[in-house]
Tab-separated table of C-alpha atoms in Angstrom:
chain	number	residue	atom	x	y	z
A	1	MET	CA	3.526	9.162	33.407
A	2	GLU	CA	2.875	5.985	31.500
A	3	ALA	CA	-0.434	6.405	29.721
A	4	SER	CA	-2.856	3.528	29.468
A	5	GLU	CA	-3.659	2.168	26.058
A	6	GLU	CA	-7.273	3.261	26.531
A	7	ALA	CA	-6.251	6.835	27.333
A	8	LEU	CA	-4.021	7.015	24.256
A	9	ASP	CA	-6.727	5.499	22.057
A	10	ALA	CA	-9.230	8.052	23.298
A	11	LEU	CA	-6.811	10.902	22.601
A	12	ALA	CA	-5.970	9.480	19.199
A	13	LYS	CA	-9.675	9.385	18.278
A	14	ARG	CA	-10.168	13.006	19.288
A	15	TYR	CA	-6.980	14.021	17.534
A	16	LEU	CA	-8.086	12.231	14.369
A	17	ALA	CA	-11.475	13.968	14.524
A	18	ALA	CA	-9.698	17.330	14.744
A	19	GLN	CA	-7.483	16.399	11.790
A	20	LEU	CA	-10.445	15.364	9.662
A	21	ALA	CA	-12.246	18.559	10.591
A	22	GLY	CA	-9.148	20.510	9.585
A	23	ASP	CA	-9.094	22.064	13.049
A	24	ARG	CA	-5.469	22.816	13.873
A	25	ARG	CA	-6.236	24.539	17.165
A	26	GLU	CA	-8.222	21.607	18.433
A	27	ALA	CA	-5.518	19.142	17.330
A	28	VAL	CA	-2.889	21.097	19.260
A	29	ARG	CA	-5.236	21.391	22.222
A	30	VAL	CA	-5.860	17.637	22.324
A	31	VAL	CA	-2.170	16.777	22.266
A	32	VAL	CA	-0.828	19.596	24.443
A	33	ASP	CA	-3.617	20.427	26.898
A	34	ASP	CA	-5.186	17.012	27.232
A	35	GLY	CA	-2.054	14.960	26.691
A	36	LEU	CA	1.158	16.676	27.586
A	37	ARG	CA	-0.181	18.888	30.391
A	38	ARG	CA	-1.918	15.925	31.964
A	39	GLY	CA	1.364	14.093	32.202
A	40	ILE	CA	1.349	11.851	29.150
A	41	ALA	CA	4.901	11.305	27.964
A	42	VAL	CA	5.940	12.870	24.669
A	43	PRO	CA	7.039	9.552	23.090
A	44	ASP	CA	3.600	8.136	23.893
A	45	LEU	CA	1.997	11.121	22.206
A	46	HIS	CA	4.241	10.636	19.166
A	47	LEU	CA	3.527	6.941	18.763
A	48	GLY	CA	0.155	6.409	20.446
A	49	VAL	CA	-1.624	9.515	19.215
A	50	ILE	CA	0.013	11.200	16.220
A	51	GLU	CA	1.434	8.144	14.485
A	52	ALA	CA	-1.670	6.083	15.322
A	53	ALA	CA	-3.931	8.780	13.911
A	54	GLN	CA	-1.752	9.059	10.803
A	55	ARG	CA	-2.113	5.325	10.218
A	56	GLU	CA	-5.864	5.719	10.450
A	57	VAL	CA	-5.751	8.647	8.024
A	58	GLY	CA	-3.860	6.415	5.600
A	59	ARG	CA	-6.433	3.680	5.999
A	60	LEU	CA	-9.316	6.072	5.399
A	61	TRP	CA	-7.687	7.288	2.194
A	62	GLN	CA	-7.016	3.708	1.098
A	63	GLU	CA	-10.662	2.879	1.602
A	64	ASN	CA	-11.705	5.946	-0.398
A	65	ARG	CA	-13.446	7.461	2.609
A	66	ILE	CA	-11.390	10.659	2.514
A	67	SER	CA	-9.724	12.496	-0.362
A	68	VAL	CA	-6.064	13.141	-1.060
A	69	ALA	CA	-6.660	16.766	0.036
A	70	ASP	CA	-8.101	15.529	3.352
A	71	GLU	CA	-5.068	13.306	3.829
A	72	HIS	CA	-2.663	16.168	3.127
A	73	LEU	CA	-4.580	18.454	5.458
A	74	ALA	CA	-4.382	15.860	8.239
A	75	THR	CA	-0.682	15.333	7.659
A	76	SER	CA	0.084	19.045	7.689
A	77	ILE	CA	-1.703	19.257	11.040
A	78	SER	CA	0.503	16.490	12.375
A	79	GLN	CA	3.591	18.361	11.147
A	80	LEU	CA	2.414	21.389	13.103
A	81	VAL	CA	1.733	19.360	16.240
A	82	LEU	CA	5.146	17.682	16.016
A	83	SER	CA	6.671	21.165	15.889
A	84	VAL	CA	4.792	22.130	19.020
A	85	LEU	CA	5.846	18.943	20.773
A	86	TYR	CA	9.467	19.510	19.761
A	87	GLU	CA	9.655	22.256	22.358
A	88	HIS	CA	8.782	19.674	24.989
A	89	LEU	CA	10.997	16.731	24.008
A	90	PRO	CA	12.384	15.109	27.152
A	91	ARG	CA	16.036	14.942	26.208
A	92	GLN	CA	18.385	12.509	27.869
A	93	ALA	CA	21.887	13.708	28.628
A	94	SER	CA	23.960	14.212	25.515
A	95	ILE	CA	25.844	11.098	24.486
A	96	GLY	CA	28.236	13.271	22.474
A	97	ARG	CA	27.170	11.836	19.134
A	98	GLN	CA	25.955	13.651	16.072
A	99	ALA	CA	23.311	12.197	13.794
A	100	VAL	CA	21.950	13.203	10.417
A	101	VAL	CA	18.485	11.970	9.466
A	102	ALA	CA	17.204	12.243	5.906
A	103	CYS	CA	14.619	10.873	3.541
A	104	VAL	CA	16.365	9.416	0.515
A	105	GLU	CA	16.306	11.156	-2.852
A	106	GLY	CA	12.789	11.207	-4.271
A	107	GLU	CA	11.101	10.248	-1.028
A	108	LEU	CA	8.469	12.819	-0.106
A	109	HIS	CA	7.037	11.145	2.995
A	110	ASP	CA	9.021	12.714	5.778
A	111	MET	CA	6.905	12.229	8.870
A	112	GLY	CA	8.527	8.928	9.852
A	113	GLY	CA	11.994	10.417	9.447
A	114	ARG	CA	10.960	13.445	11.460
A	115	ILE	CA	9.657	11.312	14.314
A	116	GLY	CA	12.834	9.211	14.133
A	117	ALA	CA	14.911	12.404	14.385
A	118	ASP	CA	12.922	13.531	17.425
A	119	PHE	CA	13.445	10.127	19.083
A	120	LEU	CA	17.171	10.253	18.413
A	121	GLU	CA	17.272	13.675	19.994
A	122	MET	CA	15.377	12.376	23.035
A	123	ALA	CA	17.979	9.602	23.296
A	124	GLY	CA	20.795	12.133	23.625
A	125	PHE	CA	21.972	12.491	20.026
A	126	ASP	CA	22.687	15.879	18.509
A	127	VAL	CA	20.468	15.640	15.421
A	128	ARG	CA	20.205	17.391	12.092
A	129	PHE	CA	17.028	16.497	10.231
A	130	LEU	CA	17.347	17.182	6.537
A	131	GLY	CA	13.715	16.399	5.659
A	132	ALA	CA	12.253	14.940	2.486
A	133	ASN	CA	13.878	14.161	-0.862
A	134	VAL	CA	17.529	14.756	0.014
A	135	PRO	CA	19.823	14.457	-3.036
A	136	THR	CA	22.500	11.854	-2.384
A	137	ASP	CA	25.369	14.246	-2.993
A	138	ALA	CA	23.874	16.759	-0.561
A	139	LEU	CA	23.497	13.988	2.006
A	140	VAL	CA	27.166	13.086	1.619
A	141	ARG	CA	28.159	16.709	2.050
A	142	ALA	CA	26.068	16.959	5.229
A	143	VAL	CA	27.701	13.806	6.574
A	144	THR	CA	31.255	14.859	5.764
A	145	GLU	CA	31.139	18.573	6.573
A	146	ARG	CA	30.541	17.837	10.236
A	147	ASP	CA	31.834	15.112	12.468
A	148	VAL	CA	28.710	13.013	12.103
A	149	ASP	CA	28.616	9.645	13.909
A	150	LEU	CA	25.380	8.183	12.529
A	151	VAL	CA	23.115	8.534	9.531
A	152	GLY	CA	19.428	7.660	9.650
A	153	LEU	CA	17.770	7.088	6.289
A	154	SER	CA	14.049	6.857	5.702
A	155	ALA	CA	12.300	5.376	2.664
A	156	THR	CA	8.597	4.737	2.397
A	157	MET	CA	7.965	3.732	-1.191
A	158	SER	CA	9.715	0.616	-2.454
A	159	TYR	CA	10.623	2.225	-5.751
A	160	HIS	CA	13.010	4.365	-3.728
A	161	VAL	CA	15.096	1.334	-2.808
A	162	PRO	CA	17.662	2.179	-5.530
A	163	ALA	CA	17.970	5.682	-4.038
A	164	LEU	CA	18.364	4.110	-0.587
A	165	GLU	CA	21.102	1.826	-1.907
A	166	ARG	CA	22.852	4.752	-3.609
A	167	ALA	CA	22.676	6.796	-0.406
A	168	ILE	CA	24.167	3.967	1.670
A	169	GLU	CA	26.883	3.329	-0.892
A	170	ALA	CA	27.783	7.027	-1.066
A	171	VAL	CA	27.884	7.454	2.700
A	172	ARG	CA	30.076	4.384	3.047
A	173	ALA	CA	32.373	5.616	0.289
A	174	ALA	CA	32.754	8.888	2.174
A	175	ARG	CA	32.902	7.597	5.736
A	176	GLY	CA	34.029	4.010	5.523
A	177	PRO	CA	32.357	0.600	5.216
A	178	THR	CA	31.468	0.246	8.890
A	179	PHE	CA	29.993	3.731	9.352
A	180	PRO	CA	26.765	3.325	11.396
A	181	ILE	CA	23.655	3.642	9.255
A	182	LEU	CA	20.116	3.258	10.502
A	183	VAL	CA	17.303	2.501	8.031
A	184	GLY	CA	13.619	2.885	8.737
A	185	GLY	CA	10.384	3.437	6.903
A	186	HIS	CA	7.660	1.460	5.287
A	187	VAL	CA	9.973	-0.074	2.717
A	188	VAL	CA	11.518	-2.139	5.488
A	189	ALA	CA	8.217	-3.853	6.276
A	190	TRP	CA	7.489	-4.751	2.673
A	191	ALA	CA	10.894	-6.164	1.783
A	192	PRO	CA	12.533	-7.889	4.767
A	193	GLU	CA	15.190	-9.226	2.377
A	194	LEU	CA	16.648	-5.734	2.332
A	195	ARG	CA	18.190	-6.248	5.766
A	196	SER	CA	20.869	-8.658	4.598
A	197	LYS	CA	21.326	-6.887	1.279
A	198	LEU	CA	21.960	-3.477	2.815
A	199	GLY	CA	23.960	-4.743	5.775
A	200	VAL	CA	23.215	-1.645	7.858
A	201	SER	CA	23.649	-1.263	11.603
A	202	VAL	CA	19.976	-0.873	12.507
A	203	PHE	CA	17.043	-1.856	10.349
A	204	GLY	CA	13.325	-1.302	10.829
A	205	GLY	CA	11.036	-1.329	13.820
A	206	ARG	CA	9.211	1.389	15.699
A	207	ALA	CA	10.978	4.712	16.225
A	208	ASP	CA	11.698	3.933	19.879
A	209	ASP	CA	13.109	0.446	19.138
A	210	LEU	CA	15.138	1.792	16.239
A	211	VAL	CA	16.672	4.494	18.368
A	212	ALA	CA	17.344	2.204	21.321
A	213	ALA	CA	19.213	-0.061	18.920
A	214	ALA	CA	21.120	2.938	17.525
A	215	ARG	CA	22.176	3.888	21.041
A	216	GLN	CA	23.506	0.358	21.533
A	217	VAL	CA	25.793	0.867	18.543
A	218	PHE	CA	27.720	3.412	20.643
A	219	ALA	CA	27.400	1.686	24.006
B	1	MET	CA	20.445	-14.726	-16.361
B	2	THR	CA	20.096	-13.773	-12.693
B	3	GLY	CA	17.125	-12.014	-11.122
B	4	ALA	CA	19.131	-8.803	-11.034
B	5	GLU	CA	19.934	-9.119	-14.747
B	6	LEU	CA	16.304	-9.811	-15.569
B	7	ALA	CA	15.371	-6.774	-13.462
B	8	SER	CA	17.776	-4.609	-15.454
B	9	ALA	CA	16.472	-5.932	-18.776
B	10	ILE	CA	12.908	-5.137	-17.706
B	11	GLU	CA	13.931	-1.762	-16.330
B	12	GLN	CA	15.484	-0.820	-19.675
B	13	ARG	CA	12.122	-1.415	-21.330
B	14	ALA	CA	10.021	-0.218	-18.401
B	15	VAL	CA	8.134	2.478	-20.298
B	16	GLN	CA	7.342	0.151	-23.185
B	17	LEU	CA	6.242	-2.702	-20.920
B	18	ALA	CA	4.060	-0.523	-18.726
B	19	ARG	CA	2.429	1.054	-21.763
B	20	ALA	CA	1.881	-2.258	-23.555
B	21	SER	CA	0.422	-4.063	-20.557
B	22	THR	CA	-1.882	-1.177	-19.696
B	23	ASP	CA	-2.988	-0.718	-23.295
B	24	ALA	CA	-3.809	-4.422	-23.453
B	25	MET	CA	-6.026	-4.015	-20.411
B	26	LEU	CA	-7.608	-0.824	-21.743
B	27	ALA	CA	-8.497	-2.513	-25.020
B	28	ASP	CA	-11.400	-3.955	-23.052
B	29	PRO	CA	-14.247	-1.389	-23.472
B	30	TYR	CA	-15.213	-2.006	-19.862
B	31	TRP	CA	-12.512	0.371	-18.666
B	32	ASP	CA	-13.502	3.394	-20.667
B	33	ALA	CA	-17.199	2.783	-19.993
B	34	ARG	CA	-16.669	2.466	-16.255
B	35	PHE	CA	-13.873	4.911	-15.512
B	36	GLY	CA	-13.487	7.222	-18.545
B	37	PRO	CA	-10.326	9.291	-19.262
B	38	ARG	CA	-9.483	9.681	-15.569
B	39	GLY	CA	-9.409	5.903	-15.248
B	40	GLU	CA	-7.105	5.658	-18.235
B	41	ARG	CA	-4.691	8.098	-16.639
B	42	HIS	CA	-4.674	6.149	-13.390
B	43	ALA	CA	-4.335	2.838	-15.219
B	44	HIS	CA	-1.156	4.075	-16.899
B	45	GLN	CA	0.225	5.268	-13.559
B	46	ASP	CA	-0.555	1.860	-12.079
B	47	GLY	CA	1.171	0.177	-15.013
B	48	ASP	CA	4.303	2.226	-14.319
B	49	PHE	CA	4.170	1.242	-10.651
B	50	HIS	CA	3.664	-2.459	-11.457
B	51	VAL	CA	6.817	-2.496	-13.551
B	52	SER	CA	8.759	-0.518	-10.988
B	53	TYR	CA	7.791	-2.870	-8.157
B	54	LEU	CA	8.453	-5.921	-10.360
B	55	VAL	CA	11.960	-4.647	-11.012
B	56	GLN	CA	12.589	-4.083	-7.316
B	57	ALA	CA	11.194	-7.480	-6.362
B	58	LEU	CA	13.455	-9.218	-8.904
B	59	ARG	CA	16.470	-7.184	-7.890
B	60	LEU	CA	15.958	-8.000	-4.201
B	61	ASP	CA	14.756	-11.549	-4.930
B	62	SER	CA	11.773	-10.580	-2.818
B	63	ALA	CA	8.442	-12.122	-3.746
B	64	ALA	CA	7.156	-10.547	-0.521
B	65	LEU	CA	7.741	-7.060	-1.893
B	66	LEU	CA	5.497	-7.523	-4.918
B	67	ALA	CA	2.921	-9.472	-2.903
B	68	ASN	CA	2.769	-6.731	-0.258
B	69	TYR	CA	2.449	-4.140	-2.973
B	70	ALA	CA	-0.368	-6.125	-4.628
B	71	CYS	CA	-2.334	-6.431	-1.395
B	72	TRP	CA	-1.820	-2.787	-0.556
B	73	LEU	CA	-2.835	-1.663	-4.035
B	74	ARG	CA	-5.935	-3.818	-3.873
B	75	SER	CA	-6.940	-2.041	-0.677
B	76	VAL	CA	-6.714	1.225	-2.620
B	77	LEU	CA	-8.328	0.127	-5.887
B	78	VAL	CA	-11.220	-1.998	-4.670
B	79	PRO	CA	-12.952	0.872	-2.850
B	80	ARG	CA	-12.546	2.871	-6.066
B	81	GLY	CA	-14.452	0.412	-8.229
B	82	MET	CA	-11.930	-2.218	-9.279
B	83	CYS	CA	-11.667	-5.846	-8.188
B	84	SER	CA	-8.859	-8.251	-7.366
B	85	HIS	CA	-9.316	-10.021	-10.700
B	86	HIS	CA	-8.370	-6.832	-12.538
B	87	LEU	CA	-5.105	-6.614	-10.656
B	88	ARG	CA	-4.347	-10.309	-11.201
B	89	GLU	CA	-5.045	-9.845	-14.907
B	90	HIS	CA	-2.748	-6.840	-15.152
B	91	PHE	CA	0.079	-8.870	-13.580
B	92	ARG	CA	-0.578	-11.749	-15.991
B	93	VAL	CA	-0.611	-9.445	-19.006
B	94	LEU	CA	2.576	-7.764	-17.799
B	95	GLY	CA	4.268	-11.169	-17.700
B	96	ASP	CA	3.058	-11.838	-21.251
B	97	GLU	CA	4.445	-8.515	-22.408
B	98	VAL	CA	7.861	-9.239	-20.901
B	99	HIS	CA	8.018	-12.412	-23.000
B	100	ARG	CA	6.628	-10.615	-26.064
B	101	ALA	CA	9.337	-7.952	-25.754
B	102	GLY	CA	11.899	-10.678	-26.408
B	103	ILE	CA	13.469	-10.467	-22.964
B	104	HIS	CA	15.097	-13.738	-22.032
B	105	VAL	CA	13.296	-15.017	-18.954
B	106	PRO	CA	14.948	-17.948	-17.182
B	107	GLU	CA	12.795	-20.796	-15.918
B	108	GLY	CA	10.619	-19.430	-13.112
B	109	GLY	CA	12.091	-15.968	-13.579
B	110	LEU	CA	8.734	-14.252	-13.333
B	111	GLU	CA	7.292	-16.361	-10.553
B	112	VAL	CA	7.093	-13.252	-8.414
B	113	LEU	CA	4.217	-12.071	-10.608
B	114	GLY	CA	2.331	-15.315	-10.035
B	115	GLU	CA	3.031	-15.151	-6.315
B	116	ALA	CA	1.750	-11.580	-6.154
B	117	ALA	CA	-1.402	-12.652	-7.982
B	118	ALA	CA	-1.779	-15.599	-5.615
B	119	ALA	CA	-1.423	-13.269	-2.627
B	120	LEU	CA	-4.658	-11.651	-3.770
B	121	THR	CA	-6.581	-14.873	-3.137
B	122	TYR	CA	-8.516	-14.526	0.088
B	123	GLU	CA	-8.015	-17.101	2.771
B	124	GLY	CA	-10.792	-17.925	5.189
B	125	GLY	CA	-14.228	-16.422	5.613
B	126	GLU	CA	-16.860	-16.154	2.919
B	127	ALA	CA	-14.442	-14.403	0.566
B	128	GLY	CA	-11.934	-17.231	0.929
B	129	ALA	CA	-14.635	-19.861	0.361
B	130	ILE	CA	-15.672	-18.121	-2.855
B	131	ASP	CA	-12.139	-17.640	-4.125
B	132	ALA	CA	-11.432	-21.332	-3.525
B	133	VAL	CA	-14.134	-22.346	-6.026
B	134	ALA	CA	-13.995	-19.318	-8.330
B	135	GLY	CA	-12.375	-21.084	-11.280
B	136	ASP	CA	-14.780	-24.036	-11.308
B	137	VAL	CA	-17.807	-21.831	-10.692
B	138	ALA	CA	-16.823	-19.433	-13.490
B	139	ARG	CA	-16.384	-22.296	-15.960
B	140	ALA	CA	-19.681	-23.891	-15.009
B	141	ALA	CA	-21.590	-20.600	-15.008
B	142	ALA	CA	-20.116	-19.689	-18.413
B	143	THR	CA	-21.227	-23.051	-19.767
B	144	ARG	CA	-24.667	-22.535	-18.274
B	145	LEU	CA	-24.950	-19.174	-20.080
B	146	ASP	CA	-23.466	-20.023	-23.480
B	147	GLY	CA	-23.869	-23.756	-23.717
B	148	ARG	CA	-20.096	-24.135	-23.703
B	149	PRO	CA	-17.250	-22.527	-21.778
B	150	THR	CA	-15.545	-19.633	-23.552
B	151	PRO	CA	-12.491	-17.812	-22.187
B	152	GLY	CA	-14.123	-14.397	-22.532
B	153	ARG	CA	-17.256	-15.341	-20.644
B	154	GLU	CA	-15.261	-17.242	-18.052
B	155	SER	CA	-13.079	-14.213	-17.429
B	156	GLU	CA	-16.132	-11.987	-17.120
B	157	ILE	CA	-17.670	-14.351	-14.566
B	158	ARG	CA	-14.363	-14.415	-12.692
B	159	GLU	CA	-14.665	-10.644	-12.557
B	160	TRP	CA	-18.198	-10.919	-11.132
B	161	ILE	CA	-17.041	-13.422	-8.514
B	162	SER	CA	-14.059	-11.271	-7.650
B	163	PHE	CA	-16.280	-8.252	-7.008
B	164	LEU	CA	-18.387	-10.505	-4.810
B	165	ALA	CA	-15.376	-11.725	-2.810
B	166	ASP	CA	-13.928	-8.212	-2.445
B	167	ALA	CA	-17.248	-6.860	-1.192
B	168	LEU	CA	-17.535	-9.685	1.333
B	169	ALA	CA	-13.932	-9.299	2.495
B	170	ALA	CA	-14.361	-5.552	2.964
B	171	ALA	CA	-17.849	-5.980	4.454
B	172	ARG	CA	-18.979	-3.337	1.954
B	173	PRO	CA	-21.927	-4.672	-0.082
B	174	ALA	CA	-22.041	-1.418	-2.049
B	175	LEU	CA	-18.839	-2.437	-3.847
B	176	PHE	CA	-20.708	-5.328	-5.468
B	177	GLU	CA	-23.928	-3.399	-5.908
B	178	ARG	CA	-22.092	-0.713	-7.882
B	179	HIS	CA	-20.717	-3.357	-10.218
B	180	VAL	CA	-24.196	-4.775	-10.727
B	181	ALA	CA	-25.567	-1.310	-11.466
B	182	PHE	CA	-22.767	-0.603	-13.923
B	183	MET	CA	-23.151	-3.930	-15.719
B	184	ARG	CA	-26.852	-3.226	-16.259
B	185	SER	CA	-25.860	-0.203	-18.348
B	186	PHE	CA	-22.705	-1.613	-19.957
B	187	GLY	CA	-22.985	-2.451	-23.643
B	188	GLY	CA	-20.964	-5.611	-23.265
B	189	ARG	CA	-17.626	-6.930	-24.435
B	190	PRO	CA	-16.828	-7.724	-28.061
B	191	GLY	CA	-17.209	-11.392	-28.922
B	192	LEU	CA	-19.591	-12.089	-26.054
B	193	ALA	CA	-23.257	-12.538	-26.796
B	194	PRO	CA	-25.278	-10.060	-24.726
B	195	VAL	CA	-26.746	-11.713	-21.641
B	196	PRO	CA	-29.080	-9.991	-19.182
B	197	VAL	CA	-27.513	-9.284	-15.815
B	198	GLU	CA	-30.267	-11.295	-14.127
B	199	SER	CA	-29.255	-14.357	-16.137
B	200	VAL	CA	-25.619	-13.905	-15.125
B	201	LEU	CA	-26.591	-13.576	-11.478
B	202	ASP	CA	-28.804	-16.656	-11.779
B	203	ALA	CA	-25.986	-18.689	-13.302
B	204	ILE	CA	-23.455	-17.592	-10.700
B	205	SER	CA	-25.956	-18.168	-7.907
B	206	ALA	CA	-26.806	-21.683	-9.042
B	207	GLU	CA	-23.175	-22.715	-9.286
B	208	LEU	CA	-22.065	-21.025	-6.078
B	209	GLU	CA	-24.930	-22.465	-4.075
B	210	ALA	CA	-23.838	-25.925	-5.144
B	211	ALA	CA	-20.166	-25.255	-4.499
B	212	VAL	CA	-19.996	-23.631	-1.057
B	213	ASP	CA	-21.199	-24.467	2.434
B	214	PRO	CA	-24.775	-23.473	3.281
B	215	GLY	CA	-23.489	-20.973	5.857
B	216	VAL	CA	-21.327	-19.249	3.264
B	217	TRP	CA	-24.123	-19.379	0.719
B	218	ARG	CA	-26.509	-17.562	3.073
B	219	GLU	CA	-24.128	-14.565	3.190
B	220	VAL	CA	-23.370	-14.687	-0.518
B	221	ALA	CA	-27.037	-14.991	-1.420
B	222	LEU	CA	-27.781	-11.745	0.394
B	223	LEU	CA	-25.307	-9.912	-1.798
B	224	LEU	CA	-26.550	-11.586	-4.933
B	225	GLY	CA	-30.105	-10.679	-4.077
B	226	ARG	CA	-30.942	-14.371	-3.961
B	227	ALA	CA	-31.740	-14.680	-0.257
B	228	PRO	CA	-34.681	-17.006	0.392
B	229	PRO	CA	-37.810	-15.130	1.510
B	230	ALA	CA	-38.204	-14.973	5.275
B	231	ALA	CA	-40.582	-17.630	6.585
B	232	GLU	CA	-44.062	-16.275	7.103
B	233	ALA	CA	-45.355	-16.147	10.627
B	234	PRO	CA	-47.894	-18.909	11.301
């Protein structure tokens, strides 16, 4: 079912309230009982509820209305809810492609990468999500040990651009200069010049757009 | 020297530049009086981040990167008691320190710092109207207070006006009111003759009222505590 913007906004507000109250059960209940079980699509819950609420959490911290501890509490609740939703991902038929998704070395913000990994899985990729702060050499090992077809790299903070560049360079050295690499994360929005510099297959956008573009790479 | 080479030269001296630029800011007793040791710790972290983002902006030839960082950082620092002027000053001082460190800077090589500072100027609304006249108002108000414009007083008035603009832009009057409350207790900056806060507010009010549209002035006057009394009922 395609949820209306109003319905998603209402869920996002209740979800945010549960996050700020530190109420994990209520957060899960809002997303699963009042979202999923009432027919709202998982990608809508990812983007319209969890990601939207996380943006609001970030804004509240920026404006000094909540503490760092509150922000971490809210984020840990979203990690839990994403785990619950993982069981319910509507997966398209396998496209026979393997993907590795990782946050570059030093990058601790892994929620965007995690959502990207879930979206790739929904699009039919076989995904391994390596999480936050993946050392470049470990990333290369993960990409070469298996017959991986695509690497997704996430970077939030701009001072991790050198690590992003090193990761791309190392993956290309191991798998060839045209190996498909997808880059997402906040860094993309702040420095659009990166697109031409990195020369990667897919660059920036929402998780669903990013993944649709990734699928096109193999069409 | 290319932007990437300048970035590398700055990166090699990153610790020194961050420390020097932050220390130069912290030499102003305002910082310790307002934020104490915790503020000093955060100021040094910010200095490290400024240098890091400057390096990345130069390496990518991306003025947008530093400007986006500046605007984002402002949204974090203003609710915690700083103002846009402080951030602009830190960028300016960082540029000075790069030159002082003997790093060869090609013509326009550090324009990204100026562009990031410029990105902090509000456009539109009451905050934009105030920022558009801030320099002239600060000079005139400083002259009104001291009989002649002095850089120190002018900078302090710029700080006042910046707090005003930030509070208006965020629609959070308390941000300005906290600055007023602090300045009432602050012992003052070296080299500046002590002036009562009321006199500063009077000087700023007089110059701003003359410089901005009446509609803007009505909003600003409320924050400055200079709103005209409501007309009495007949």
